[in-house]
CSV table of C-alpha atoms in Angstrom, one decimal:
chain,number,residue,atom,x,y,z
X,26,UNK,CA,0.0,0.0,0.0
X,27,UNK,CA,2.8,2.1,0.9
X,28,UNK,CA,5.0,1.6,-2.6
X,29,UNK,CA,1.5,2.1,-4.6
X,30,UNK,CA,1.0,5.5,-2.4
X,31,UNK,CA,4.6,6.3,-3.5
X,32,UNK,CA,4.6,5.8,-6.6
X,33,UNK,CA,1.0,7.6,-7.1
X,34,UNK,CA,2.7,10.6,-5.1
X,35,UNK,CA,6.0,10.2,-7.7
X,36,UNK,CA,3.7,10.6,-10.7
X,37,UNK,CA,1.7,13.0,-9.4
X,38,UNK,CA,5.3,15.5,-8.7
X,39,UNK,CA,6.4,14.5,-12.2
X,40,UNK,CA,2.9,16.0,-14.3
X,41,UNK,CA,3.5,19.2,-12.0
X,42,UNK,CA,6.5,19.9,-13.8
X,43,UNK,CA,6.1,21.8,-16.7
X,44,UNK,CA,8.1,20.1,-20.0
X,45,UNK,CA,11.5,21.6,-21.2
X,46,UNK,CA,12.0,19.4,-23.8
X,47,UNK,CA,9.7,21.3,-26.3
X,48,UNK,CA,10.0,25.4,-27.3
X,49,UNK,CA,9.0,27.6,-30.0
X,50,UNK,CA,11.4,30.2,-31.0
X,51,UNK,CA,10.6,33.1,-32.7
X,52,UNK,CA,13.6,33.9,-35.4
X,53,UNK,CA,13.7,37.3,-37.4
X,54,UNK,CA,15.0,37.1,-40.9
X,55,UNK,CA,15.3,40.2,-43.2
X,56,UNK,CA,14.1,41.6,-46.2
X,57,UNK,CA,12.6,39.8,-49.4
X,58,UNK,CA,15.3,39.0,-52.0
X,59,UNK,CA,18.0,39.0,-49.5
X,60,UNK,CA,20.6,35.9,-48.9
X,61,UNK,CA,19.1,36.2,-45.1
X,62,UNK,CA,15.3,34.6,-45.8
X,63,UNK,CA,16.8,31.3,-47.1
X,64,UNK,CA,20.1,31.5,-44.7
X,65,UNK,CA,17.1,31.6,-42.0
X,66,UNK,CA,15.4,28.7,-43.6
X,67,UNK,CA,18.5,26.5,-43.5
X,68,UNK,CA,18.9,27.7,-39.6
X,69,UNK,CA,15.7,26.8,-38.7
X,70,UNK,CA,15.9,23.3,-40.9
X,71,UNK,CA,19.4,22.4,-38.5
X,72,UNK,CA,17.7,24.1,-35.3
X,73,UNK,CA,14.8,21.7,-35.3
X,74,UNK,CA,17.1,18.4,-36.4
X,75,UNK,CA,19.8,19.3,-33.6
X,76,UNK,CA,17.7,20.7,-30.6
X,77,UNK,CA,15.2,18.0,-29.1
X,78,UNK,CA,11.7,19.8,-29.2
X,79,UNK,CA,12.4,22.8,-30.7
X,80,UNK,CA,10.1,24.2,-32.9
X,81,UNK,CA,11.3,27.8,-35.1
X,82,UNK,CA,8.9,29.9,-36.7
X,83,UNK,CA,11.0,32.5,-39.1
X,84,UNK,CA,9.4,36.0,-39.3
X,85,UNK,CA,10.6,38.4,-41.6
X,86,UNK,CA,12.8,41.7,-40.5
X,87,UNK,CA,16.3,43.6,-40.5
X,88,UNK,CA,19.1,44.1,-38.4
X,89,UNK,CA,18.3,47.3,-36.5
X,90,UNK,CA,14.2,45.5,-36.4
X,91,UNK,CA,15.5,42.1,-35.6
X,92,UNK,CA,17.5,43.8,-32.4
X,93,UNK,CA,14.9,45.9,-31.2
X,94,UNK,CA,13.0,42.4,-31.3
X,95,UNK,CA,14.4,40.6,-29.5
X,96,UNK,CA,15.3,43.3,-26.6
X,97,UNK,CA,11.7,43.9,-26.4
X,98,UNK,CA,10.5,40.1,-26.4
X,99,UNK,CA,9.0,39.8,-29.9
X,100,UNK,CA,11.3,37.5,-31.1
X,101,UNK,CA,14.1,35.2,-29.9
X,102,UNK,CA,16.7,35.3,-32.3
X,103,UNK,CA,17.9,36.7,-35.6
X,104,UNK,CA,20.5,37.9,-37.6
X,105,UNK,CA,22.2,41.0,-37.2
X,106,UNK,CA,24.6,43.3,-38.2
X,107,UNK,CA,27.7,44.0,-36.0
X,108,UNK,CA,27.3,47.8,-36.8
X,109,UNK,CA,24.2,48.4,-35.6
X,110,UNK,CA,23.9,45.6,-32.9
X,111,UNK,CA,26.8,48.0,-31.1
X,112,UNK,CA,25.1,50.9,-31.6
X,113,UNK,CA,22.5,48.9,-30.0
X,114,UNK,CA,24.1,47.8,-27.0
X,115,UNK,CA,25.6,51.6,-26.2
X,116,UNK,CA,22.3,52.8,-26.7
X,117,UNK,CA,23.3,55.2,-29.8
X,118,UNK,CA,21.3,55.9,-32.5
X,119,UNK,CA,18.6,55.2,-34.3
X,120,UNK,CA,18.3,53.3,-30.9
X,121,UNK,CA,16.8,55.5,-28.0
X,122,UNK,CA,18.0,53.0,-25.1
X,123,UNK,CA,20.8,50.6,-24.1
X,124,UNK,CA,20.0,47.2,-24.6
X,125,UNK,CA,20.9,44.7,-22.2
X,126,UNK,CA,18.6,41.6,-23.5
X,127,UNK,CA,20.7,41.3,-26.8
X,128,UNK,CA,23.5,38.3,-26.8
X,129,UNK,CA,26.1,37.4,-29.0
X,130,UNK,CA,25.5,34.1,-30.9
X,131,UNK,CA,28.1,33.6,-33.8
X,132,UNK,CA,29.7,35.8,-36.8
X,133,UNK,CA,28.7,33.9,-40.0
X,134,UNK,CA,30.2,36.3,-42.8
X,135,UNK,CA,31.6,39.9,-43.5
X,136,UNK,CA,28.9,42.4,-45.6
X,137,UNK,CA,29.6,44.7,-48.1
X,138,UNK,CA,27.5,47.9,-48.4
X,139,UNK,CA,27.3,48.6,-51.9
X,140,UNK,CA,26.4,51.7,-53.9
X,141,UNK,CA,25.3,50.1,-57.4
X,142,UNK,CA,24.4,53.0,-59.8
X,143,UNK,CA,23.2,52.4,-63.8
X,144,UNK,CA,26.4,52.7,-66.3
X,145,UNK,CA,24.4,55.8,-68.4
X,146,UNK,CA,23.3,57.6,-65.4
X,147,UNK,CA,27.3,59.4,-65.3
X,148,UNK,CA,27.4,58.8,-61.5
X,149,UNK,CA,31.1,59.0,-60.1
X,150,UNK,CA,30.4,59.8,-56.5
X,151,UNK,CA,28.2,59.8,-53.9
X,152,UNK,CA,27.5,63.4,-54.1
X,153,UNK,CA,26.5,63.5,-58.1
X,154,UNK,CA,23.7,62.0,-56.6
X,155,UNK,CA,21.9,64.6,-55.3
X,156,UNK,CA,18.8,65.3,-56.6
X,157,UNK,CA,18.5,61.9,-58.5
X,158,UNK,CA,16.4,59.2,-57.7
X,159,UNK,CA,17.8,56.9,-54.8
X,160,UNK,CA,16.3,53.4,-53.8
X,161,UNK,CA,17.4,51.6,-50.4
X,162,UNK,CA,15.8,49.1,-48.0
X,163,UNK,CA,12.9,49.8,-45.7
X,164,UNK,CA,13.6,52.0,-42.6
X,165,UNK,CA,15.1,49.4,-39.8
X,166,UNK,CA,17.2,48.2,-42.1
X,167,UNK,CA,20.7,48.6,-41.6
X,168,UNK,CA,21.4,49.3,-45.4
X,169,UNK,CA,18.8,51.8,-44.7
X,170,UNK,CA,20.6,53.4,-41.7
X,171,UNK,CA,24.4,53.1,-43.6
X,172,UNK,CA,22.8,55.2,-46.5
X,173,UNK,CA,21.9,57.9,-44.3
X,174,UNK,CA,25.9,57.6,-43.2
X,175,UNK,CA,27.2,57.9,-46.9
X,176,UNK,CA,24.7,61.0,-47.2
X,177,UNK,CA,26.0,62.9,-44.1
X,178,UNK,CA,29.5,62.6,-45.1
X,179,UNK,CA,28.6,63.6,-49.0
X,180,UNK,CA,27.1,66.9,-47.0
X,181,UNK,CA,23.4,65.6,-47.6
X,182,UNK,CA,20.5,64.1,-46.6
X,183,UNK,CA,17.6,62.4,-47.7
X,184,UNK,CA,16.0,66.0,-48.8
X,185,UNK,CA,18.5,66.0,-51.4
X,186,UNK,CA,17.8,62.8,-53.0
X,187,UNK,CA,14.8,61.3,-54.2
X,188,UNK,CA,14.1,58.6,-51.9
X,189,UNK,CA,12.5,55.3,-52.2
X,190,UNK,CA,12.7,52.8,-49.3
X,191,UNK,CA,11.8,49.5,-50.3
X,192,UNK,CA,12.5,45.5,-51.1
X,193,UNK,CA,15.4,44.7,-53.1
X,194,UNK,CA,13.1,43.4,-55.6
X,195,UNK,CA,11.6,46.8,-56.2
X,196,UNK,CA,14.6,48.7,-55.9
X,197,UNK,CA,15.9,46.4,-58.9
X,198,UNK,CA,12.2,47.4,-60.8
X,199,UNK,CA,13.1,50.7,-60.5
X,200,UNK,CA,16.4,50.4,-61.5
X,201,UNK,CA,15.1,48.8,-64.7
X,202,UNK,CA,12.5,51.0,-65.8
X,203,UNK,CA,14.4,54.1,-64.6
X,204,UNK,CA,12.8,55.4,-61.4
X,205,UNK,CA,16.3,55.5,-59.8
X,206,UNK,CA,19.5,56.1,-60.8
X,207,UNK,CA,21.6,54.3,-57.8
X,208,UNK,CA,20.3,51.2,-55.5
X,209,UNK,CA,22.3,51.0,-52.1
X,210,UNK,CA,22.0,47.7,-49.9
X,211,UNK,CA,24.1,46.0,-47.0
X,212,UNK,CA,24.5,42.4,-48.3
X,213,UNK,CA,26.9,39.7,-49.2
X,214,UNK,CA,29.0,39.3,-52.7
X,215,UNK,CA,27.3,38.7,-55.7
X,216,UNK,CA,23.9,40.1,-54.5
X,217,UNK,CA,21.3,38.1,-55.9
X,218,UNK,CA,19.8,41.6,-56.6
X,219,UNK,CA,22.2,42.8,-57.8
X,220,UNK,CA,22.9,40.4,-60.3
X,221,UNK,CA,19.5,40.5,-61.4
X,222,UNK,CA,19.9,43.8,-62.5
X,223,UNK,CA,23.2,43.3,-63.8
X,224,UNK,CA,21.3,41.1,-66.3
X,225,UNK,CA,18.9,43.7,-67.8
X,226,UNK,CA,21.0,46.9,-67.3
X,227,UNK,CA,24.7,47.7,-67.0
X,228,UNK,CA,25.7,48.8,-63.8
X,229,UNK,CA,28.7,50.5,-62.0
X,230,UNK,CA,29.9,50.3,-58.7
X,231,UNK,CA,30.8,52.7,-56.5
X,232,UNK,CA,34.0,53.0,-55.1
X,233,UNK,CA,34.2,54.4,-50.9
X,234,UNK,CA,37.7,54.1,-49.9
X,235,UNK,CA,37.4,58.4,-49.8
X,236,UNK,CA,34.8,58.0,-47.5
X,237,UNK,CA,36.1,55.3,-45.2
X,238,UNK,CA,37.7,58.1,-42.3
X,239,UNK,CA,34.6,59.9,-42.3
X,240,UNK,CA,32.5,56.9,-42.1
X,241,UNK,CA,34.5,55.6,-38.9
X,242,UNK,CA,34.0,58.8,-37.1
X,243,UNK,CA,29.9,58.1,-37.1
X,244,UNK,CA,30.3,54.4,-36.4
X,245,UNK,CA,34.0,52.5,-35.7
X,246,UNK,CA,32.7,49.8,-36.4
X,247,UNK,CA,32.9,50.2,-40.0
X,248,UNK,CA,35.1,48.1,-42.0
X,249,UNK,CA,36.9,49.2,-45.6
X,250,UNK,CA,36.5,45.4,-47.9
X,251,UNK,CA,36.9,44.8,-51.5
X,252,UNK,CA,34.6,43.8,-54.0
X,253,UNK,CA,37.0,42.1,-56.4
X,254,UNK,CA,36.8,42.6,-60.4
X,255,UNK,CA,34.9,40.4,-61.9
X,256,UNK,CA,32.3,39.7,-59.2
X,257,UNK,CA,29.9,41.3,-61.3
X,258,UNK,CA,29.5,41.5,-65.1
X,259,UNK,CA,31.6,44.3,-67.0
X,260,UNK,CA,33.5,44.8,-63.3
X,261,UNK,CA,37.1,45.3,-64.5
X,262,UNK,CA,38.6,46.3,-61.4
X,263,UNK,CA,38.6,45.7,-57.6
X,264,UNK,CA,36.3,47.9,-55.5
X,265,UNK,CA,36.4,49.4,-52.2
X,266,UNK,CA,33.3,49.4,-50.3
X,267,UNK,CA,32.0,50.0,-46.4
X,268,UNK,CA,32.1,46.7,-44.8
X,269,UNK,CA,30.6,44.9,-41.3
X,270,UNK,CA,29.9,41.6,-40.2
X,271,UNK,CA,26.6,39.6,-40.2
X,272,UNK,CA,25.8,38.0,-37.0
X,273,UNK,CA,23.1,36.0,-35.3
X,274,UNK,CA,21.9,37.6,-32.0
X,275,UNK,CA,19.7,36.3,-29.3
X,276,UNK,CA,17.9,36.8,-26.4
X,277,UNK,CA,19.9,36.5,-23.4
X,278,UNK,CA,17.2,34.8,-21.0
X,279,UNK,CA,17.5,31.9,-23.6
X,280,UNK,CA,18.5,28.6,-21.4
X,281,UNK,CA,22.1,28.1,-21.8
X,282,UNK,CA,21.5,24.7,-22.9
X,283,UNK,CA,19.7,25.3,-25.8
X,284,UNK,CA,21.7,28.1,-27.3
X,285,UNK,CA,25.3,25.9,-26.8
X,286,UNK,CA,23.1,23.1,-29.0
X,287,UNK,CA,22.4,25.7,-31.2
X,288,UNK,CA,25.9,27.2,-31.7
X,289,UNK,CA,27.0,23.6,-31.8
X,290,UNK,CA,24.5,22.9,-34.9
X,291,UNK,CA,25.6,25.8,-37.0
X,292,UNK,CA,29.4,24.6,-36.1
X,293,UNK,CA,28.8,21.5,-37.6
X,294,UNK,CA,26.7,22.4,-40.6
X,295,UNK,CA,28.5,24.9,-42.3
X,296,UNK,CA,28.5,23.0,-45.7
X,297,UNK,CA,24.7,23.6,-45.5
X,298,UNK,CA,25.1,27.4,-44.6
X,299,UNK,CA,27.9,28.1,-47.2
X,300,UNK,CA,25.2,26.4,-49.9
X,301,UNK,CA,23.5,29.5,-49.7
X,302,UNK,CA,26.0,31.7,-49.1
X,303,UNK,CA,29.2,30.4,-50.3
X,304,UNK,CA,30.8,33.5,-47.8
X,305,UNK,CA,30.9,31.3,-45.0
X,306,UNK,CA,32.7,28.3,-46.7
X,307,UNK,CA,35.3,27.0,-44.3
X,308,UNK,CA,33.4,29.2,-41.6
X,309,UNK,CA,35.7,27.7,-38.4
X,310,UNK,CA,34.3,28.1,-34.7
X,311,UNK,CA,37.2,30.5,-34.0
X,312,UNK,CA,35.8,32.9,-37.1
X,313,UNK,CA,32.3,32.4,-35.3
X,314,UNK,CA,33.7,33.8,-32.3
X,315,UNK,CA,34.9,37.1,-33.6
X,316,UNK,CA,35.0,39.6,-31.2
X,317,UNK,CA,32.7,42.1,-32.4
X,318,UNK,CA,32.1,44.5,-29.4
X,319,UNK,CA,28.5,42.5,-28.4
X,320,UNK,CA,28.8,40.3,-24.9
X,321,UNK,CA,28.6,36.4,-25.9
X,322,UNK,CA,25.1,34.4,-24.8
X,323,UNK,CA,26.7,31.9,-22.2
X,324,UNK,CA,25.6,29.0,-24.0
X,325,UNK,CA,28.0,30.0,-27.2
X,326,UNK,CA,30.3,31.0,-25.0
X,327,UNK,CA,30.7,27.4,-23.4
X,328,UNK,CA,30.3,25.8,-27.0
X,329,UNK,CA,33.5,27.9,-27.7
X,330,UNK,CA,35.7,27.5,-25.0
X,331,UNK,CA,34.4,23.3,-25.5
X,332,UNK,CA,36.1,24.0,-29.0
X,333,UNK,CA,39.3,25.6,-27.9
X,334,UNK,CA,38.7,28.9,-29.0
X,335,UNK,CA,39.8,31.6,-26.0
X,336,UNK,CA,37.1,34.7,-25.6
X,337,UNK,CA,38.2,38.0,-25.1
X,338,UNK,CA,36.8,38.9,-21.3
């Protein structure tokens, strides 16, 4: 009677407690057309294979929307950029507050802010652009918040170019039918977009290296990368562009546990993430563990130190 009272009072403790082998995460993606939508979909795809009980549901977004996100609870991860994910931390702008809830996860790949102008439109700078037509992403986006950058340093501002924030796929529409002279996004190299209007219009790149000083002094975070020739058709010589780093960020009241599984998953399927962006091929946990200014989630952090990698304190 005892060992059946026992073992009713046993069952009875284990239904109080509520299951941890089962989640839904909330991930924020980016824009439509970007490299970030399917780079999500592969994330989620290795997430739910790696982690027991984990269920993602990918939303879409952009870095500076993805890290206001997750510091404000509506989602639980997502990719970000280095640049702006400072900015967030430190509480600069176009962020009004300090954010304490956003963790470092991993560095997948460097970005390269381009300025992609049509050959015939007789653009050679960033200032013969004012008062042309000027496409970039959706406000939140931090190829949005980069343009705004390249404007202040050129001595302008959105007033003195016509400006269209949208997706890459319309910014290539009005590329085509001549809506806008130059199309600036923060992506990897080729752009999908890019190429796609490489394929109906000629196209020049801008070079930035004369802008890279003045840059640094609104964000140090910036980078100066090349775009080698060739990367896109009729490109006959390397390029000089702004660069950053692409990162995934989380919340940090994730459990520990899960995140390390997480960071572990991504370690070990970089074939699959290089597949859609061919950037990250080799991708080596040491790489992932850049130090890029944002405080590491303690579950990478262990998955790190497991790997041998020493973290900058």
């Amino acid at each position: 009677m005892k060992m059946r009272l026992l073992a009713s009072a046993v069952v009875a403790s284990l239904a109080a407690i509520p299951s941890v082998q089962s989640a839904e995460l909330k991930m924020m993606t980016g824009p439509q057309g970007g490299v970030w939508i399917p780079l999500g979909g592969q994330l989620k795809d290795m997430w739910e294979k790696s982690v027991g009980g984990l269920s993602v549901q990918a939303l879409p977004g952009a870095g500076i929307a993805n890290v206001r996100g997750i510091e404000e609870g509506k989602a639980d991860v997502g990719f970000g950029n280095s640049i702006s994910t400072v900015d967030a931390i430190a509480g600069n702008p176009p962020f009004t507050k300090k954010h304490g809830n956003v963790c470092n996860v991993a560095t997948l790949y460097p970005q390269y802010f381009q300025v992609v102008t049509r050959a015939d439109a007789n653009i050679n700078s960033v200032k013969d652009l004012k008062g042309k037509g000027v496409t970039t992403q959706q406000r939140g986006n931090t190829g949005e918040a980069i343009t705004a950058h390249m404007l202040k340093v050129a001595g302008m501002g959105y007033n003195d170019v016509k400006m269209s924030f949208v997706s890459y796929t319309d910014s290539v529409t009005q590329m085509q039918d001549g809506h806008a002279v130059a199309f600036t996004l923060g992506t990897t190299i080729p752009s999908g977009a890019v190429m796609d209007l490489a394929a109906a219009r000629d196209i020049k790149l801008l070079d930035m290296a004369d802008m890279y000083e003045d840059m640094r002094k609104i964000n140090p975070g910036y980078t100066l990368v090349t775009v080698p020739k060739g990367t896109y058709p009729k490109q006959d010589k390397d390029v000089k562009v702004i660069g950053y780093a692409t990162h995934i960020v989380a919340s940090c009241k994730l459990p520990e546990d899960m995140v390390y599984q997480m960071t572990k998953a991504m370690a070990s399927n970089v074939s699959n993430m290089a597949a859609v962006n061919k950037a990250m091929t080799g991708l080596t946990p040491k790489q992932m563990a850049e130090d890029i200014g944002v405080p590491f989630h303690p579950g990478a952090a262990k998955f790190y130190k497991e790997a041998g990698v020493e973290l900058k304190k």
